PDB file of C-alpha atoms in Angstrom:
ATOM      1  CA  UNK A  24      60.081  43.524 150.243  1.00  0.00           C
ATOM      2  CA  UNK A  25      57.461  44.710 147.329  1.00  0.00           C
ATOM      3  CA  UNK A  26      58.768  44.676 144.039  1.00  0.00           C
ATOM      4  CA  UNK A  27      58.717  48.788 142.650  1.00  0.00           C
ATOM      5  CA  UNK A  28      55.976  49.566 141.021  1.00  0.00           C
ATOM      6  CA  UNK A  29      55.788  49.602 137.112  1.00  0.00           C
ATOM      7  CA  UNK A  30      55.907  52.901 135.297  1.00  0.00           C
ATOM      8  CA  UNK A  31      52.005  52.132 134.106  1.00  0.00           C
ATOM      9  CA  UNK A  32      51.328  51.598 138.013  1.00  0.00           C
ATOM     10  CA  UNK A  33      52.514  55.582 138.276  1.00  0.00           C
ATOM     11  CA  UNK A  34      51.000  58.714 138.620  1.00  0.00           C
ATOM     12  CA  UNK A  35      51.667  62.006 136.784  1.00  0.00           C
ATOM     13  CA  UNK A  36      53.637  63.415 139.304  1.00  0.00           C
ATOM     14  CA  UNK A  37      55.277  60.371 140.040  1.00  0.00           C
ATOM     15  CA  UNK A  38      56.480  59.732 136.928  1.00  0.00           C
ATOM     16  CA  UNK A  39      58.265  63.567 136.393  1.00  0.00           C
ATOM     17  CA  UNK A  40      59.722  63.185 140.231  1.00  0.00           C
ATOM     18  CA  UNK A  41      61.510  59.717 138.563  1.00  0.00           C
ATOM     19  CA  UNK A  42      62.302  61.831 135.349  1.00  0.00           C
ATOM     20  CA  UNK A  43      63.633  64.793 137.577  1.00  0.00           C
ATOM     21  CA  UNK A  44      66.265  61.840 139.133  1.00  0.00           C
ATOM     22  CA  UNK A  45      67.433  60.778 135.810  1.00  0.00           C
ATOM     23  CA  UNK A  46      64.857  57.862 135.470  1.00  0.00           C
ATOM     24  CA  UNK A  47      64.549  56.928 131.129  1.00  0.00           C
ATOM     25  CA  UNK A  48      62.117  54.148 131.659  1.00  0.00           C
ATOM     26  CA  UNK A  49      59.617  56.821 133.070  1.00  0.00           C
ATOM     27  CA  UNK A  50      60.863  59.229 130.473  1.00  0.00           C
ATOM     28  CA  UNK A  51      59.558  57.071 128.180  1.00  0.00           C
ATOM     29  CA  UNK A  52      56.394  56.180 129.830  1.00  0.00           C
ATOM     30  CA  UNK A  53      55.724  59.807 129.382  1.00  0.00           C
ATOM     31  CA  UNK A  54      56.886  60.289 126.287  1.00  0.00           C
ATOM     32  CA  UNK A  55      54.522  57.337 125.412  1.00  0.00           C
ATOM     33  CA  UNK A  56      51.341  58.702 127.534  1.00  0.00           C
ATOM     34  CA  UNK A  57      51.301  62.155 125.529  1.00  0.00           C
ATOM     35  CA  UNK A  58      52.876  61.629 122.786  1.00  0.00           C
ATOM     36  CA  UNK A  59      49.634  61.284 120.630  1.00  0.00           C
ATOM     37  CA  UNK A  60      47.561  63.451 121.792  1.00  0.00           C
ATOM     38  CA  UNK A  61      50.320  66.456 121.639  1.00  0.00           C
ATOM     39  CA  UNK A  62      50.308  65.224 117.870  1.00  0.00           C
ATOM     40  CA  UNK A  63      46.859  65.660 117.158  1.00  0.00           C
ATOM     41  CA  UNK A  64      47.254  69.465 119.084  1.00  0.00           C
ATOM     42  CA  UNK A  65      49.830  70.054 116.536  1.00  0.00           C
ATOM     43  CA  UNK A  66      48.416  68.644 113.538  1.00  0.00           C
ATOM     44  CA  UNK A  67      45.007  70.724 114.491  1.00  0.00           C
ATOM     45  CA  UNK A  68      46.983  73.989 113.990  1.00  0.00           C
ATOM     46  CA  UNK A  69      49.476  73.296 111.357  1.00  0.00           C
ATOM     47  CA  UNK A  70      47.201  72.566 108.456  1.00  0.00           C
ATOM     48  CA  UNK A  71      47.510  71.862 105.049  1.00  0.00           C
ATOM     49  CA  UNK A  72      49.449  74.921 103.960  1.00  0.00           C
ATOM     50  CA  UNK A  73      52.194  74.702 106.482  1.00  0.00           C
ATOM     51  CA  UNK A  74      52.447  70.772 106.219  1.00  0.00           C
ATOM     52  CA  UNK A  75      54.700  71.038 102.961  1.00  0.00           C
ATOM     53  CA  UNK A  76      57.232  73.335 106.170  1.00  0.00           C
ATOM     54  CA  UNK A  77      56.946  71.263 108.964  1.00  0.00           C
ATOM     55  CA  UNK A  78      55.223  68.542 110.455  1.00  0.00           C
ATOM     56  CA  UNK A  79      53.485  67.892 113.866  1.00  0.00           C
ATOM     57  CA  UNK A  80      56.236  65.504 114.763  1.00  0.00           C
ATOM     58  CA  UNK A  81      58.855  67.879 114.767  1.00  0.00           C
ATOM     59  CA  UNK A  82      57.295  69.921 116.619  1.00  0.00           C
ATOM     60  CA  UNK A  83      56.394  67.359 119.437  1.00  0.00           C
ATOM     61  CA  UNK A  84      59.678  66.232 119.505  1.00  0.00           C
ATOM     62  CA  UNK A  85      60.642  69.695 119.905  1.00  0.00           C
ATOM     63  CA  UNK A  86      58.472  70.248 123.361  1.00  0.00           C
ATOM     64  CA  UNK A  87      59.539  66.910 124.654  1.00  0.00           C
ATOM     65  CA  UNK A  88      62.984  67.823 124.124  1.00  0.00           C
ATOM     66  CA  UNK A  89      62.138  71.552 125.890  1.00  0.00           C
ATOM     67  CA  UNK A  90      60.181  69.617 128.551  1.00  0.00           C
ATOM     68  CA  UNK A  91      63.071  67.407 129.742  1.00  0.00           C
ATOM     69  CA  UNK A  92      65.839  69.637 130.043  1.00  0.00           C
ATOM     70  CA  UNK A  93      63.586  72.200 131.637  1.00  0.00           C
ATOM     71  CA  UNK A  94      62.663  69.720 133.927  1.00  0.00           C
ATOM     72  CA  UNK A  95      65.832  68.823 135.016  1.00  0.00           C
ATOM     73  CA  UNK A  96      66.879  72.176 136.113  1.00  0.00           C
ATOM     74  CA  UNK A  97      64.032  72.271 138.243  1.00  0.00           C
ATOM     75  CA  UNK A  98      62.347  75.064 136.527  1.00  0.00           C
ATOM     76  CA  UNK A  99      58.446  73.647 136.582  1.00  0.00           C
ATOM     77  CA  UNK A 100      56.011  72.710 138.969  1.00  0.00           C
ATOM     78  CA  UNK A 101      53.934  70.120 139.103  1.00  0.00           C
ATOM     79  CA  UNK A 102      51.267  69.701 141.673  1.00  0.00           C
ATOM     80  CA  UNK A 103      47.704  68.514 140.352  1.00  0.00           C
ATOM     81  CA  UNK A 104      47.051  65.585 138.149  1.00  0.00           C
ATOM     82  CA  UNK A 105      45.764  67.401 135.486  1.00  0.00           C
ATOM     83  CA  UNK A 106      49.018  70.143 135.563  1.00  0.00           C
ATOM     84  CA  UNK A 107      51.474  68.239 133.420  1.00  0.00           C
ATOM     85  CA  UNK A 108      48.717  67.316 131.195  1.00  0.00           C
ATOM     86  CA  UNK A 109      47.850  71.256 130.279  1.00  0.00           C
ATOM     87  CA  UNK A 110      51.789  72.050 130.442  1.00  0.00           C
ATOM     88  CA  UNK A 111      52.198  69.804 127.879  1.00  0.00           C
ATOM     89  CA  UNK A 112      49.806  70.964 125.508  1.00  0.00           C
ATOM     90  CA  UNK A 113      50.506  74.618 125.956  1.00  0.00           C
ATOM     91  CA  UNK A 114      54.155  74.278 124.861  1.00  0.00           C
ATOM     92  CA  UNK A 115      53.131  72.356 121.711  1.00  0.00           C
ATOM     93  CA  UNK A 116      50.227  74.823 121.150  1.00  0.00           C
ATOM     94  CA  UNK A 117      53.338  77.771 121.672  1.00  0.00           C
ATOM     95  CA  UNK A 118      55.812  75.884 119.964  1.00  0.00           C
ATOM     96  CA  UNK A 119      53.699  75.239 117.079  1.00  0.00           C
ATOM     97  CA  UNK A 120      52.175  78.987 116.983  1.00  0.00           C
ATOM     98  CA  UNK A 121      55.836  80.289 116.700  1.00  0.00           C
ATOM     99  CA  UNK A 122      56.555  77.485 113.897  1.00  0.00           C
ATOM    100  CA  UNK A 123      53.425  79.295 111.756  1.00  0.00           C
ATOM    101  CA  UNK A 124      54.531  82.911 112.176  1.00  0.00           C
ATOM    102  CA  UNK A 125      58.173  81.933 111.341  1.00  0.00           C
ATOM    103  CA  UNK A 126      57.078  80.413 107.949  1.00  0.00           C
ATOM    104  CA  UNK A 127      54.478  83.087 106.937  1.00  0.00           C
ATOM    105  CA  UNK A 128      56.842  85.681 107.662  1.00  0.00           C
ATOM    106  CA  UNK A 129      57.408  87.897 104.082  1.00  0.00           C
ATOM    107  CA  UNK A 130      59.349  85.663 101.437  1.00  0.00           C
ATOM    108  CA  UNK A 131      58.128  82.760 103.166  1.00  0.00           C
ATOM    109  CA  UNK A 132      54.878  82.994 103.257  1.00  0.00           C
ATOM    110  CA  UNK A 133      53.522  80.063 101.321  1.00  0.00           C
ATOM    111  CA  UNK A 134      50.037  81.898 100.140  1.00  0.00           C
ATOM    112  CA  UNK A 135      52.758  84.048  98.365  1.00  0.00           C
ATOM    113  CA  UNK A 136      54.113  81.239  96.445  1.00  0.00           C
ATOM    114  CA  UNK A 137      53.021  80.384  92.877  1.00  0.00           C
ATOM    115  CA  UNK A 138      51.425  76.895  92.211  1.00  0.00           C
ATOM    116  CA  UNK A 139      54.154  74.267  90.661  1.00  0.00           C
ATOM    117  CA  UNK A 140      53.641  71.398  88.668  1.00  0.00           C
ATOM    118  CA  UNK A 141      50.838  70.643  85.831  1.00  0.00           C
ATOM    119  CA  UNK A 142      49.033  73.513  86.781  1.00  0.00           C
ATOM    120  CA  UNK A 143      51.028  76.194  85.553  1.00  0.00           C
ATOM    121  CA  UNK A 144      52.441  74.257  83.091  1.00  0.00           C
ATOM    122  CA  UNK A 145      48.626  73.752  81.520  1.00  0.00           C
ATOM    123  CA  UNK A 146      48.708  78.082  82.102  1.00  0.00           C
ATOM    124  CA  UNK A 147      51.814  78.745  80.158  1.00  0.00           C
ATOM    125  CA  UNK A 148      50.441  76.164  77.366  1.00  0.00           C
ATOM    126  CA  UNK A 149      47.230  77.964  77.356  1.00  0.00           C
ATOM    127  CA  UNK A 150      48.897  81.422  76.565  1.00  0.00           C
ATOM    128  CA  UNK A 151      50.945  79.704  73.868  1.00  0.00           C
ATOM    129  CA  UNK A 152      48.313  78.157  71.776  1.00  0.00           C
ATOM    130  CA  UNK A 153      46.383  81.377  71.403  1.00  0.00           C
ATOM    131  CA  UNK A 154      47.081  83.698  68.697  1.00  0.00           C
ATOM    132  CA  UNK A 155      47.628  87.391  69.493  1.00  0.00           C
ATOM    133  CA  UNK A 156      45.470  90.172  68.587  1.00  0.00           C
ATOM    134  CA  UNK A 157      45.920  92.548  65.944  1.00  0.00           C
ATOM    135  CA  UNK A 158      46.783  95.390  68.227  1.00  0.00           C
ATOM    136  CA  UNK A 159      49.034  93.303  70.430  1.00  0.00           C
ATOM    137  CA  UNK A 160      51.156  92.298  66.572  1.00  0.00           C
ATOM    138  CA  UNK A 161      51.290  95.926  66.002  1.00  0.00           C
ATOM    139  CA  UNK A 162      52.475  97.082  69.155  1.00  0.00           C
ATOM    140  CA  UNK A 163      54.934  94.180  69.064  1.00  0.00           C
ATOM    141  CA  UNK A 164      56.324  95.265  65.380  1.00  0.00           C
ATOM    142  CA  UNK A 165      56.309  98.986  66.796  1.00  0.00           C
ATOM    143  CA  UNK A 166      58.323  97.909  69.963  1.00  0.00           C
ATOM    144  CA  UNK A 167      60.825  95.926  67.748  1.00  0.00           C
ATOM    145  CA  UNK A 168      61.549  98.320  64.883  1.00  0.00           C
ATOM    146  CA  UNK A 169      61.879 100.735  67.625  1.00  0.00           C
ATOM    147  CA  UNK A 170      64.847  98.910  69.366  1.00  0.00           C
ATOM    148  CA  UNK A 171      66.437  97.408  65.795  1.00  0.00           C
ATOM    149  CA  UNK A 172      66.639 101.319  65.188  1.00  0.00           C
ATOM    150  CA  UNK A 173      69.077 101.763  68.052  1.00  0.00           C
ATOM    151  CA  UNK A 174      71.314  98.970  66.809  1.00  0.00           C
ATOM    152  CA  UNK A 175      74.279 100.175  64.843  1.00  0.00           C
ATOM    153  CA  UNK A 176      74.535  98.960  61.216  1.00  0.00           C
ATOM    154  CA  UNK A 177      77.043  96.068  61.943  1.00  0.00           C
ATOM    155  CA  UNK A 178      75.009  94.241  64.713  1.00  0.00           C
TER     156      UNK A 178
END
């Protein structure tokens, strides 16, 4: 009797019809076939703005782990070589897609967010060391003597 063929040895679509039984070596024969180039397709859209958010391996993780259990209720259809291939990268092109509108929806948009670090802390420094204006002084003193006025006599 031959001996079963190796995972390596295995098509595609042999591979998910052993993952669709249960199989976790061909699991991870798949896992291991696409897991870098879905990383690359995420890392391609994410860019630098959303990598402080999330990261590409999240979200691969994420369409493996949607993959899988999909998969074992039946509910795709594999039938060309090239079909799990292009299934693949459409959920991690949706997945990461719904990962970018989630964190540049209003307060968490990050091109709303102010700069951290030495950079505004150089900013605030700058506006300290200069010395105001003669008409900002005045409308200081005005603004002051204005609210010391409201004060009663023992505060």
């Amino acid at each position: 009797m031959p001996d079963a063929p190796r995972p390596s040895e295995l098509t595609d679509q042999e591979l998910v019809e052993r993952c669709r039984t249960g199989d976790n070596a061909a699991a991870q024969f798949l896992f291991d076939r696409y897991v870098g180039r879905l990383l690359g397709v995420a890392k391609q859209r994410i860019g630098e703005r959303m990598k402080s958010r999330f990261d590409a391996e999240d979200v691969v993780q994420s369409v493996f782990r949607t993959f899988f259990n999909r998969l074992q209720k039946d509910q795709f259809e594999i039938n060309d070589g090239d079909d799990l291939s292009k299934l693949l990268v459409r959920i991690t092109l949706h997945k990461t897609l719904r990962q970018i509108a989630y964190h540049r929806a209003g307060r968490r948009n990050p091109s709303q967010e102010m700069p951290q670090g030495d950079v505004s802390r150089d900013d605030i420094l700058q506006v300290m060391d200069r010395e105001p204006n003669p008409i900002t002084v005045l409308a200081f003193i005005d603004q002051l003597d204005h609210f010391l006025n409201k004060l009663d006599p023992e505060d």
